[in-house]
Coordinates of C-alpha atoms in Angstrom, one line a residue:
M9 CA -54.8 -9.1 -8.2
A10 CA -51.7 -10.8 -7.8
N11 CA -49.0 -9.5 -5.9
L12 CA -46.0 -9.6 -8.2
F13 CA -43.4 -8.5 -5.0
T14 CA -43.9 -12.3 -3.6
D15 CA -45.8 -14.7 -6.3
Y16 CA -42.3 -14.4 -8.4
R17 CA -40.4 -15.3 -5.1
A18 CA -39.4 -19.3 -5.0
N19 CA -39.6 -19.4 -0.9
V20 CA -37.8 -22.0 0.3
M21 CA -39.8 -23.0 3.0
D22 CA -42.4 -23.9 0.1
F23 CA -39.7 -26.3 -0.9
G24 CA -39.3 -28.2 2.1
A25 CA -36.1 -25.9 3.3
V26 CA -36.6 -25.8 7.9
G27 CA -34.4 -23.3 8.6
N28 CA -32.9 -24.5 12.3
G29 CA -29.3 -24.5 11.6
T30 CA -29.7 -28.4 12.5
A31 CA -31.8 -29.9 9.3
D32 CA -30.1 -30.4 6.1
D33 CA -32.0 -27.8 3.8
T34 CA -29.4 -28.7 0.6
N35 CA -32.2 -30.2 -1.6
A36 CA -35.4 -28.0 -0.7
I37 CA -33.1 -25.1 -1.4
Q38 CA -31.6 -26.9 -4.7
K39 CA -35.5 -27.4 -5.6
A40 CA -35.7 -23.6 -5.6
I41 CA -33.1 -22.9 -7.8
D42 CA -34.3 -24.6 -10.4
A43 CA -37.3 -23.6 -10.1
C44 CA -36.3 -20.1 -10.9
A45 CA -34.8 -21.8 -14.2
T46 CA -38.0 -24.0 -15.6
G47 CA -41.1 -22.1 -13.6
P48 CA -42.6 -18.7 -12.8
Y49 CA -40.3 -18.0 -10.3
T50 CA -36.8 -15.0 -10.4
T51 CA -35.8 -15.1 -7.1
V52 CA -34.9 -17.5 -4.7
Y53 CA -36.1 -16.4 -1.2
L54 CA -34.4 -17.4 2.4
P55 CA -36.7 -16.0 4.9
R56 CA -34.9 -15.6 8.2
G57 CA -33.2 -18.4 9.2
R58 CA -30.3 -20.6 9.3
Y59 CA -30.7 -23.2 6.8
K60 CA -27.8 -25.8 6.8
I61 CA -26.4 -26.9 3.8
T62 CA -24.1 -29.9 3.1
K63 CA -23.3 -29.8 -0.8
T64 CA -22.5 -27.6 -3.5
L65 CA -25.5 -25.3 -4.6
V66 CA -25.4 -25.1 -8.4
L67 CA -27.0 -21.7 -10.3
P68 CA -29.3 -22.6 -13.4
L69 CA -28.1 -21.3 -16.8
Q70 CA -28.8 -17.3 -17.3
V71 CA -29.8 -16.6 -20.4
R72 CA -30.3 -12.6 -22.5
P73 CA -33.0 -11.4 -24.1
N74 CA -32.1 -10.9 -27.7
T75 CA -33.3 -9.2 -30.5
S76 CA -35.9 -11.6 -31.4
G77 CA -37.9 -11.0 -28.5
T78 CA -36.8 -14.4 -26.9
Q79 CA -37.3 -13.8 -22.8
G80 CA -34.0 -13.8 -20.8
T81 CA -33.8 -15.2 -17.8
G82 CA -31.8 -14.1 -14.8
I83 CA -31.5 -15.0 -11.0
K84 CA -32.1 -13.0 -7.2
M85 CA -31.1 -14.8 -4.0
I86 CA -32.5 -12.7 -1.4
G87 CA -33.0 -13.3 2.4
D88 CA -34.4 -10.5 5.1
G89 CA -30.9 -9.2 6.3
M90 CA -27.2 -10.1 6.1
Y91 CA -27.2 -11.2 9.8
D92 CA -30.5 -12.4 10.1
S93 CA -31.1 -15.3 6.9
G94 CA -28.2 -17.4 6.8
L95 CA -26.3 -20.5 4.9
I96 CA -24.2 -22.8 7.0
Y97 CA -22.3 -24.3 4.4
T98 CA -20.7 -27.7 6.0
G99 CA -18.7 -29.0 3.0
T100 CA -15.1 -28.0 1.9
N101 CA -15.7 -27.0 -1.7
Y102 CA -18.0 -23.8 -2.3
A103 CA -21.0 -23.0 -0.7
I104 CA -22.7 -21.3 -4.3
Y105 CA -21.3 -22.7 -7.9
S106 CA -22.4 -22.0 -11.4
D107 CA -21.1 -24.7 -13.6
K108 CA -22.3 -22.9 -17.1
D109 CA -20.9 -21.2 -19.9
I110 CA -21.9 -17.3 -17.5
A111 CA -23.4 -16.4 -14.5
E112 CA -24.8 -13.3 -14.9
S113 CA -28.0 -10.7 -14.6
I114 CA -27.5 -11.7 -10.9
L115 CA -28.0 -10.9 -7.7
F116 CA -27.0 -11.9 -4.2
Q117 CA -28.8 -9.6 -1.7
D118 CA -29.4 -9.2 2.5
F119 CA -28.1 -13.1 3.5
Y120 CA -25.0 -14.4 5.0
I121 CA -23.0 -17.8 4.0
N122 CA -20.9 -19.6 7.1
H123 CA -18.4 -21.4 5.1
A124 CA -15.9 -22.5 8.2
K125 CA -14.0 -25.2 5.6
G126 CA -14.8 -24.2 2.4
G127 CA -15.6 -21.3 0.3
G128 CA -18.6 -18.8 0.1
I129 CA -19.9 -18.1 -3.8
Y130 CA -17.7 -19.1 -7.1
L131 CA -18.6 -18.0 -10.4
P132 CA -17.7 -18.0 -14.3
Q133 CA -17.3 -14.7 -16.7
G134 CA -20.8 -13.0 -16.9
A135 CA -22.0 -9.1 -16.6
H136 CA -24.1 -7.8 -14.2
Q137 CA -22.6 -9.9 -11.0
M138 CA -24.1 -7.7 -7.9
F139 CA -23.7 -8.3 -4.0
E140 CA -25.5 -6.3 -2.2
R141 CA -25.6 -6.2 1.6
F142 CA -23.8 -9.6 1.4
F143 CA -22.0 -11.5 4.4
S144 CA -19.0 -14.1 3.7
S145 CA -18.5 -15.4 7.1
A146 CA -15.1 -17.3 7.7
C147 CA -13.0 -19.1 4.8
G148 CA -11.8 -22.8 4.3
I149 CA -8.2 -23.8 3.1
G150 CA -7.3 -21.7 0.3
K151 CA -11.0 -20.4 -0.6
Y152 CA -12.5 -17.2 -1.3
G153 CA -15.5 -15.9 0.1
V154 CA -16.3 -14.8 -3.4
Y155 CA -14.4 -15.9 -6.0
I156 CA -14.9 -14.6 -9.7
Q157 CA -12.7 -16.3 -12.7
G158 CA -13.5 -14.4 -15.5
M159 CA -11.6 -16.2 -18.3
R160 CA -13.3 -19.6 -17.0
S161 CA -16.3 -21.4 -19.0
Q162 CA -17.2 -24.9 -18.4
E163 CA -14.2 -24.9 -16.6
N164 CA -11.7 -24.6 -19.3
S165 CA -9.6 -21.9 -18.2
T166 CA -8.2 -20.9 -21.3
A167 CA -12.1 -20.0 -22.9
G168 CA -14.4 -17.2 -22.1
Y169 CA -13.7 -13.2 -22.7
G170 CA -14.2 -11.9 -18.9
S171 CA -16.8 -11.0 -16.7
Y172 CA -17.7 -6.9 -16.5
M173 CA -19.9 -4.9 -14.3
V174 CA -19.2 -6.1 -11.6
S175 CA -20.2 -4.7 -8.0
F176 CA -20.1 -4.9 -4.4
R177 CA -22.3 -2.4 -2.2
N178 CA -22.4 -2.8 1.9
C179 CA -20.7 -6.3 2.4
R180 CA -18.6 -7.7 4.5
F181 CA -15.8 -10.5 4.4
W182 CA -14.5 -11.7 8.0
Q183 CA -12.1 -14.4 8.4
E184 CA -12.2 -16.0 12.2
T185 CA -9.4 -17.3 13.9
G186 CA -8.4 -20.8 12.7
Y187 CA -9.6 -20.9 8.9
L188 CA -6.8 -20.1 6.0
G189 CA -9.1 -18.4 3.5
T190 CA -9.6 -14.9 2.5
G191 CA -12.5 -12.0 1.4
V192 CA -12.5 -11.8 -2.2
R193 CA -10.6 -13.0 -5.1
I194 CA -11.5 -11.5 -8.9
E195 CA -9.5 -12.7 -12.3
D196 CA -10.1 -11.3 -15.9
I197 CA -12.6 -8.5 -15.5
P198 CA -11.8 -6.4 -18.6
L199 CA -14.1 -3.3 -17.3
C200 CA -16.2 -1.8 -14.8
I201 CA -15.7 -3.3 -11.2
T202 CA -17.0 -1.3 -7.9
F203 CA -16.5 -2.3 -4.0
D204 CA -18.5 0.4 -2.2
N205 CA -18.6 0.6 1.6
C206 CA -17.5 -2.8 1.9
F207 CA -15.5 -4.3 5.2
F208 CA -12.7 -6.5 5.0
S209 CA -12.4 -7.7 8.5
R210 CA -9.7 -10.0 10.7
S211 CA -7.9 -12.0 7.6
V212 CA -5.7 -13.8 10.9
R213 CA -3.3 -15.5 8.3
N214 CA -1.2 -14.7 5.3
F215 CA -3.6 -13.8 2.7
S216 CA -4.9 -10.6 1.0
H217 CA -8.5 -9.0 2.2
L218 CA -9.1 -8.0 -1.7
E219 CA -6.9 -9.7 -4.9
L220 CA -7.8 -8.3 -8.6
V221 CA -5.5 -10.4 -10.8
N222 CA -5.6 -9.2 -14.7
C223 CA -8.2 -6.7 -13.8
Y224 CA -9.2 -3.2 -15.4
G225 CA -11.4 -0.3 -14.7
A226 CA -11.8 -1.4 -10.6
H227 CA -12.9 1.3 -8.4
I228 CA -12.6 0.6 -4.2
T229 CA -14.8 3.7 -2.5
A230 CA -15.1 4.1 1.1
C231 CA -14.4 0.2 2.2
A232 CA -12.7 -0.5 5.5
F233 CA -9.9 -2.8 5.9
E234 CA -8.8 -4.9 9.1
R235 CA -6.1 -7.3 10.6
T236 CA -5.4 -8.2 13.7
E237 CA -2.1 -9.1 15.1
Q238 CA -1.2 -12.6 16.0
Q239 CA -1.4 -13.1 19.8
V240 CA 1.0 -14.5 22.4
P241 CA -0.6 -17.7 24.5
P242 CA 0.0 -17.6 28.2
A243 CA 3.6 -19.3 28.6
D244 CA 2.9 -22.7 30.1
P245 CA 6.5 -23.6 32.6
A246 CA 5.2 -27.3 33.1
N247 CA 5.9 -28.4 29.7
G248 CA 9.1 -26.2 29.1
R249 CA 7.9 -23.2 27.2
T250 CA 8.9 -20.1 28.8
E251 CA 7.7 -16.6 28.4
E252 CA 10.5 -15.7 26.2
M253 CA 9.9 -18.7 24.1
V254 CA 6.3 -17.9 24.1
K255 CA 7.2 -14.2 22.9
K256 CA 9.4 -15.8 20.0
E257 CA 6.7 -17.8 18.4
A258 CA 4.6 -14.7 18.0
I259 CA 7.1 -13.2 16.6
A260 CA 7.8 -15.7 14.2
S261 CA 4.2 -15.8 13.2
N262 CA 4.1 -12.1 12.8
N263 CA 6.8 -12.1 10.2
V264 CA 4.7 -14.9 8.2
M265 CA 2.1 -11.9 7.7
K266 CA 3.3 -10.0 4.7
A267 CA 0.9 -10.1 2.3
P268 CA -0.9 -6.7 1.4
L269 CA -4.5 -6.0 2.3
I270 CA -4.8 -5.3 -1.3
K271 CA -3.3 -7.3 -3.6
L272 CA -3.5 -5.6 -7.2
D273 CA -1.3 -8.3 -9.8
N274 CA -1.2 -6.8 -13.9
S275 CA -4.5 -4.4 -13.1
H276 CA -4.5 -1.2 -14.3
S277 CA -6.7 2.1 -13.8
V278 CA -8.1 1.1 -10.2
S279 CA -8.8 3.5 -7.8
I280 CA -8.9 3.4 -3.8
L281 CA -10.5 6.5 -2.4
E282 CA -12.0 7.2 0.9
S283 CA -11.0 4.1 2.7
H284 CA -9.8 3.2 5.7
A285 CA -7.1 0.8 6.9
E286 CA -6.4 -0.5 10.8
A287 CA -4.3 -2.7 13.1
T288 CA -1.1 -4.4 12.3
Y289 CA -0.8 -4.7 8.6
E290 CA 2.4 -5.0 6.5
T291 CA 1.2 -3.0 3.7
F292 CA -2.2 -1.7 2.5
V293 CA -1.5 -2.0 -1.2
G294 CA 0.6 -4.7 -2.9
I295 CA 1.9 -4.0 -6.8
Y296 CA 2.7 -7.3 -8.7
N297 CA 3.1 -8.1 -12.3
H298 CA 3.4 -5.1 -13.9
S299 CA 0.1 -2.9 -12.6
S300 CA -0.1 1.0 -13.6
D301 CA -2.6 3.7 -13.5
V302 CA -3.3 3.0 -9.7
L303 CA -4.6 6.1 -7.8
I304 CA -4.8 6.1 -3.7
D305 CA -6.2 9.1 -2.1
G306 CA -8.2 10.2 0.7
C307 CA -7.3 7.0 2.9
R308 CA -7.1 6.8 6.5
L309 CA -4.2 4.3 7.1
D310 CA -4.0 4.0 10.8
H311 CA -1.2 1.5 11.7
Y312 CA -0.6 0.7 15.5
A313 CA 1.6 -2.7 15.8
I314 CA 1.3 -2.4 19.5
T315 CA 2.7 -5.1 21.3
D316 CA 6.7 -5.5 20.7
Y317 CA 6.3 -9.0 18.9
N318 CA 4.4 -7.4 16.1
T319 CA 6.7 -7.1 13.0
N320 CA 4.2 -5.6 10.6
K321 CA 5.4 -2.3 9.5
G322 CA 2.2 -0.2 8.1
Y323 CA 3.5 0.7 4.5
V324 CA 1.2 2.2 2.3
V325 CA 2.7 0.6 -1.1
I326 CA 4.9 -2.0 -1.6
V327 CA 6.1 -2.7 -5.3
D328 CA 7.1 -6.2 -6.1
P329 CA 10.8 -6.2 -7.5
N330 CA 9.8 -8.7 -10.7
S331 CA 6.8 -5.8 -11.6
T332 CA 9.9 -4.1 -13.7
F333 CA 6.9 -2.6 -16.1
S334 CA 4.5 -1.2 -13.3
T335 CA 3.9 2.5 -13.9
N336 CA 2.5 5.9 -12.5
I337 CA 1.3 4.1 -9.2
R338 CA 0.2 7.4 -7.0
V339 CA -0.7 8.1 -3.5
G340 CA -2.8 11.5 -3.3
A341 CA -2.5 14.2 -1.3
R342 CA -5.4 13.6 0.9
N343 CA -4.4 10.5 2.7
Y344 CA -3.8 10.6 6.2
R345 CA -1.3 8.0 7.7
V346 CA -1.2 7.6 11.4
Q347 CA 1.2 5.0 13.3
S348 CA 1.2 4.3 17.3
N349 CA 4.3 5.5 19.1
H350 CA 5.0 2.0 20.6
P351 CA 9.1 1.6 21.8
N352 CA 9.5 -1.7 20.2
T353 CA 7.3 -1.9 17.4
T354 CA 9.1 -1.5 13.8
H355 CA 7.3 0.9 11.6
G356 CA 8.0 1.6 8.2
P357 CA 8.4 4.2 5.5
V358 CA 5.3 5.0 3.2
F359 CA 6.4 3.0 0.7
K360 CA 9.1 0.5 -1.0
D361 CA 10.1 0.9 -4.3
P362 CA 12.8 -1.0 -6.3
V363 CA 10.9 -0.3 -9.6
G364 CA 10.4 3.2 -9.5
C365 CA 6.9 4.0 -10.0
V366 CA 5.5 5.4 -7.2
T367 CA 4.7 9.1 -6.9
F368 CA 3.5 11.0 -3.5
D369 CA 1.5 14.3 -3.9
Q370 CA 2.0 16.3 -0.8
F371 CA 1.7 13.3 1.4
E372 CA 2.9 13.1 5.2
D373 CA 2.7 11.0 8.4
N374 CA 0.8 12.7 10.9
T375 CA 2.1 10.9 13.9
P376 CA 2.8 13.1 16.6
F377 CA 6.3 13.5 18.7
R378 CA 4.0 13.2 21.7
D379 CA 6.0 11.3 23.7
S380 CA 9.7 9.5 24.3
F381 CA 8.9 7.1 22.8
Y382 CA 10.4 8.6 19.8
L383 CA 13.4 7.7 21.0
T384 CA 13.1 4.6 20.0
E385 CA 10.4 4.3 17.2
R386 CA 11.4 3.1 13.8
R387 CA 8.9 5.8 11.5
S388 CA 10.6 7.4 8.6
V389 CA 8.3 9.6 5.9
P390 CA 9.7 10.0 2.2
V391 CA 7.6 12.8 0.3
I392 CA 8.3 12.3 -3.1
G393 CA 7.8 14.4 -6.1
T394 CA 10.0 16.9 -8.4
A395 CA 10.1 21.0 -7.4
G396 CA 12.3 23.5 -7.4
N397 CA 16.5 24.0 -7.8
N398 CA 18.7 22.9 -5.3
I399 CA 21.1 26.1 -3.6
L400 CA 23.2 23.9 -1.6
K401 CA 26.8 23.3 -2.9
N402 CA 28.2 19.7 -3.1
P403 CA 24.3 17.7 -1.6
A404 CA 25.9 14.4 -2.6
L405 CA 28.8 14.8 0.0
Y406 CA 31.1 14.0 -2.6
A407 CA 34.9 13.8 -1.7
A408 CA 37.7 13.7 -3.5
S409 CA 39.1 10.4 -1.8
S410 CA 36.6 7.6 -0.2
T411 CA 37.3 8.6 3.5
A412 CA 38.4 12.6 2.7
S413 CA 35.9 15.3 4.1
P414 CA 33.2 15.8 1.4
Q415 CA 34.5 19.1 -1.4
S416 CA 32.4 22.3 -0.4
T417 CA 31.9 21.4 2.7
T418 CA 33.3 22.3 5.9
P419 CA 33.2 19.6 8.6
D420 CA 34.7 19.6 12.3
S421 CA 37.5 17.4 12.6
S422 CA 35.6 14.9 14.7
F423 CA 33.3 13.9 12.0
S424 CA 34.7 10.8 10.2
F425 CA 33.5 10.3 6.3
I426 CA 33.1 7.3 4.2
Q427 CA 31.8 7.8 0.1
L428 CA 29.1 5.2 -0.7
P429 CA 28.4 3.9 -4.1
T430 CA 26.8 5.5 -6.2
S431 CA 26.9 8.4 -4.4
G432 CA 26.8 10.0 -0.9
S433 CA 28.5 9.5 2.4
R434 CA 28.3 7.6 5.8
I435 CA 28.8 10.2 8.7
K436 CA 29.8 9.0 12.1
L437 CA 30.6 10.7 15.0
S438 CA 31.9 9.5 18.5
L439 CA 31.9 12.6 20.8
N440 CA 29.0 13.2 23.3
G441 CA 27.6 15.8 24.7
T442 CA 29.6 18.8 22.8
K443 CA 28.8 20.9 19.5
Q444 CA 29.9 19.7 16.1
K445 CA 29.0 21.0 12.8
I446 CA 28.9 19.5 9.2
R447 CA 29.1 23.5 7.0
F448 CA 27.7 23.5 3.7
Q449 CA 28.0 26.4 1.3
L450 CA 24.7 27.7 -0.6
T451 CA 25.4 29.0 -4.4
E452 CA 23.2 32.1 -3.6
N453 CA 22.7 34.3 -0.5
A454 CA 19.2 32.3 1.3
D455 CA 17.1 35.5 1.2
K456 CA 15.6 36.2 -2.1
Y457 CA 12.6 34.5 -1.1
D458 CA 10.6 34.5 2.3
F459 CA 10.8 30.6 2.9
Y460 CA 12.8 28.0 2.1
T461 CA 13.1 24.2 2.5
F462 CA 15.4 22.2 3.8
V463 CA 15.1 18.2 3.0
L464 CA 17.0 15.2 4.1
V465 CA 17.4 11.8 2.6
G466 CA 19.5 9.4 4.3
S467 CA 19.3 6.2 6.4
N468 CA 20.5 5.3 10.1
N469 CA 22.8 2.4 10.7
S470 CA 22.6 2.8 14.6
G471 CA 19.4 1.2 15.4
K472 CA 18.7 4.2 17.7
S473 CA 16.9 7.8 16.8
S474 CA 18.8 10.9 17.3
P475 CA 18.0 14.2 17.1
I476 CA 20.2 16.5 14.9
F477 CA 19.9 20.5 14.1
I478 CA 19.6 23.0 11.2
D479 CA 21.0 26.0 11.4
L480 CA 21.0 28.4 8.6
G481 CA 23.4 31.3 8.9
G482 CA 26.1 29.4 11.4
D483 CA 24.2 31.1 14.8
T484 CA 21.2 29.5 16.6
N485 CA 19.7 26.4 15.8
D486 CA 16.8 26.8 13.5
L487 CA 14.7 23.4 13.7
T488 CA 15.2 20.1 15.0
L489 CA 15.3 16.9 13.1
I490 CA 14.6 13.1 14.7
L491 CA 16.7 10.5 13.0
P492 CA 14.1 7.4 12.9
S493 CA 16.2 4.7 14.5
G494 CA 15.0 2.2 11.3
S495 CA 17.5 1.1 8.5
E496 CA 15.3 2.0 5.9
R497 CA 15.5 4.9 3.7
F498 CA 14.0 8.1 4.7
T499 CA 12.8 11.9 3.4
M500 CA 12.2 14.6 5.8
N501 CA 11.5 17.9 4.8
R502 CA 11.2 21.4 6.6
T503 CA 10.4 24.8 6.3
L504 CA 12.8 28.1 7.3
K505 CA 12.6 31.6 7.3
K506 CA 14.9 33.3 4.7
Q507 CA 18.2 34.9 6.3
S508 CA 20.8 36.9 4.8
T509 CA 23.6 33.9 5.0
T510 CA 25.4 31.7 2.1
I511 CA 26.3 29.1 4.9
L512 CA 23.7 26.0 6.3
D513 CA 25.3 24.4 9.2
L514 CA 24.2 20.4 10.0
V515 CA 24.4 20.5 14.2
I516 CA 25.1 17.2 16.1
Y517 CA 25.4 16.9 19.9
E518 CA 25.7 12.9 20.5
P519 CA 27.4 9.8 19.2
V520 CA 25.6 9.0 15.1
D521 CA 26.4 6.7 12.6
F522 CA 24.2 7.7 9.4
N523 CA 23.9 8.1 5.9
I524 CA 23.3 11.2 4.2
Y525 CA 22.3 10.3 0.2
A526 CA 21.4 13.9 -0.6
I527 CA 20.3 17.2 1.1
Y528 CA 18.6 20.0 -0.7
L529 CA 17.8 23.7 0.1
I530 CA 15.2 24.8 -2.6
P531 CA 13.4 27.9 -2.7
N532 CA 10.1 28.5 -1.6
I533 CA 7.8 26.6 0.4
V534 CA 7.8 22.7 -1.6
S535 CA 5.6 19.8 -1.1
Q536 CA 6.6 18.0 -3.5
I537 CA 10.7 16.8 -3.2
P538 CA 12.9 15.4 -5.6
Y539 CA 13.6 11.9 -5.0
G540 CA 14.8 9.2 -7.1
S541 CA 12.6 6.0 -5.3
D542 CA 14.8 3.1 -7.4
A543 CA 18.7 4.6 -6.6
Q544 CA 20.4 6.3 -4.7
A545 CA 18.4 9.9 -4.5
V546 CA 21.1 12.5 -4.9
S547 CA 22.3 15.3 -7.3
K548 CA 25.4 14.7 -9.0
I549 CA 27.3 18.0 -8.2
F550 CA 31.0 17.5 -9.1
S551 CA 32.6 20.5 -9.1
E552 CA 36.3 20.2 -7.2
V553 CA 36.2 16.6 -7.5
S554 CA 38.8 14.8 -9.3
E555 CA 37.8 13.4 -13.3
T556 CA 39.2 10.4 -12.0
T557 CA 36.3 9.7 -9.2
V558 CA 33.5 10.8 -10.9
L559 CA 32.2 12.4 -14.5
S560 CA 32.7 15.9 -14.2
I561 CA 29.7 17.9 -16.0
K562 CA 30.8 21.2 -17.0
P563 CA 28.8 23.9 -18.6
S564 CA 27.7 23.2 -22.1
T565 CA 28.2 19.8 -21.9
T566 CA 25.4 17.7 -23.1
L567 CA 23.9 14.9 -20.9
P568 CA 24.8 11.6 -21.4
P569 CA 22.1 8.8 -23.2
A570 CA 19.1 7.8 -21.1
N571 CA 19.5 4.5 -19.9
S572 CA 19.1 2.3 -17.4
D573 CA 22.5 2.9 -15.8
Y574 CA 21.1 6.3 -14.9
R575 CA 17.7 5.4 -14.2
G576 CA 16.8 7.3 -10.8
K577 CA 19.6 9.4 -10.5
F578 CA 20.3 13.6 -10.7
V579 CA 22.8 15.1 -12.8
R580 CA 23.5 18.8 -12.8
I581 CA 25.1 20.9 -15.3
E582 CA 27.0 24.2 -14.2
G583 CA 25.6 26.9 -15.8
G584 CA 28.8 29.4 -16.5
N585 CA 28.7 33.1 -18.0
G586 CA 26.1 34.1 -15.3
Q587 CA 23.6 31.0 -16.6
E588 CA 21.9 29.0 -13.5
D589 CA 22.5 25.5 -13.2
R590 CA 20.6 23.1 -14.2
L591 CA 19.3 19.8 -12.3
Y592 CA 18.2 16.5 -14.6
F593 CA 16.3 13.6 -13.4
C594 CA 16.5 10.3 -15.7
K595 CA 13.2 8.9 -15.7
K596 CA 12.2 5.5 -16.6
N597 CA 8.9 5.7 -19.0
A598 CA 6.9 2.5 -20.5
Q599 CA 8.6 -0.5 -22.4
D600 CA 12.4 0.2 -21.6
S601 CA 12.8 3.7 -22.6
Y602 CA 13.9 6.9 -20.8
Q603 CA 14.6 10.0 -20.6
W604 CA 16.4 13.5 -18.8
V605 CA 13.6 15.4 -17.0
V606 CA 14.4 19.3 -16.0
I607 CA 13.9 19.6 -12.1
G608 CA 12.6 23.2 -11.5

């Protein structure tokens, strides 16, 4: 009886391959591939060995079975293990390529490609393009470990219908020092892309590990992404290069490393779940060209720029400013973010979103303050969402003039205030060692609920971390906040127990220079905080403010039209006649439509 497991395999050794890493096995392997199109074979088999190839291997045409009962033709290329069987490609193009209309019902399994000067595998459109236990080792200049161009047909970039049912399982993509490629780029896949338990490693140049362009329905699960910071070479006094010069070179090199680990370019319905990022990345996920409906959840994000010449900030998400129609980029509550406490590194906030499309579900930074590095670290932690009614008067610190003390707020005389556009206040204090306070008045007694959530939205102008204290009731300091030293916008929230009081003090003992865009006291324990990411995150409360300074929103006054002028801003309409005040937020929907959403 025929052994079906081996009889349908075209063993490259039977076609003349040597597999010693020195002999040119290109022609032998190409013959085995061609035999799978014209003969009885369905599988190209690479026994354990290193197969040197000097030219691109071209795949045969794959044909689907049809309703007339015509036999289909697929192809598999299988080795003895992703570290055991390998192609050593010495050319500058791609090691494996399809020049046909489609490449489908195709499987690459249990082998590696080393392609130091070129790329790995380049496929056109097709269905069921599968990679299992495949290893791409190093990439040439501008090349990829795997490149799938779903709208390509016969080299025509305007033809085709896209690929679908594309899967990567237990694969590894490794870019070694000195090569200028990246891991995977996939274009024009309208449905069903999966990455499962794959590892994207190093990437020592300014390229993303994984790029999805014009893709829909992509799912990245249990994958790991790692980027290595640029190393500092030893100083060379003989050639006049001092240690400081070498350090500046390393800083300049790391400044270039801004590509996100995962780049989503006009891609939609994407999930990134249970995955991991580590080392020195600028951002985990980058959003470009109007992407939407992205979920990032259950990920461990470990950013450790542990040398003082590394400038990467470790964002979770960065949205490109030109991606103006991006919507519903969501960071779930199960993510776990950790950043190292190195005194001279620059950690960023959780996100950078000039468009206003990112929302966070009870997401927190888990970096502990365990040592003195908190005095210089540059960490800030936004927590985003909507919840609750603010019971603080004048949370945006409005004043009757640009330099006056905020209305409804009693500061000590040693503070100076400068009003910020469109709202908020810059606060300076030059005294050191003496207690100074800014006293806020509450709209109701803070004892109706067991707990209250205090929120501060601001940024630091001093370049130095500073402790400030929150005192509910005006007697003892109830909690401590450490202002991050970076200039990025931050949001901090803490929980306070109820007290029978209508005052809240912001207490400071040392020189400070920081901005308050909004300050909140919200009943109950709140995990989602009112926050406008694309504009000044403030609630406009206009009592006791001249109408020549700002528009006064009085009882029974209707809201202004929802449009781009109010996007990301809060407006409070006073209740009057015993009615509670209402807080509204102007939200952008799709296609330049806007609406007022009631908060709480």
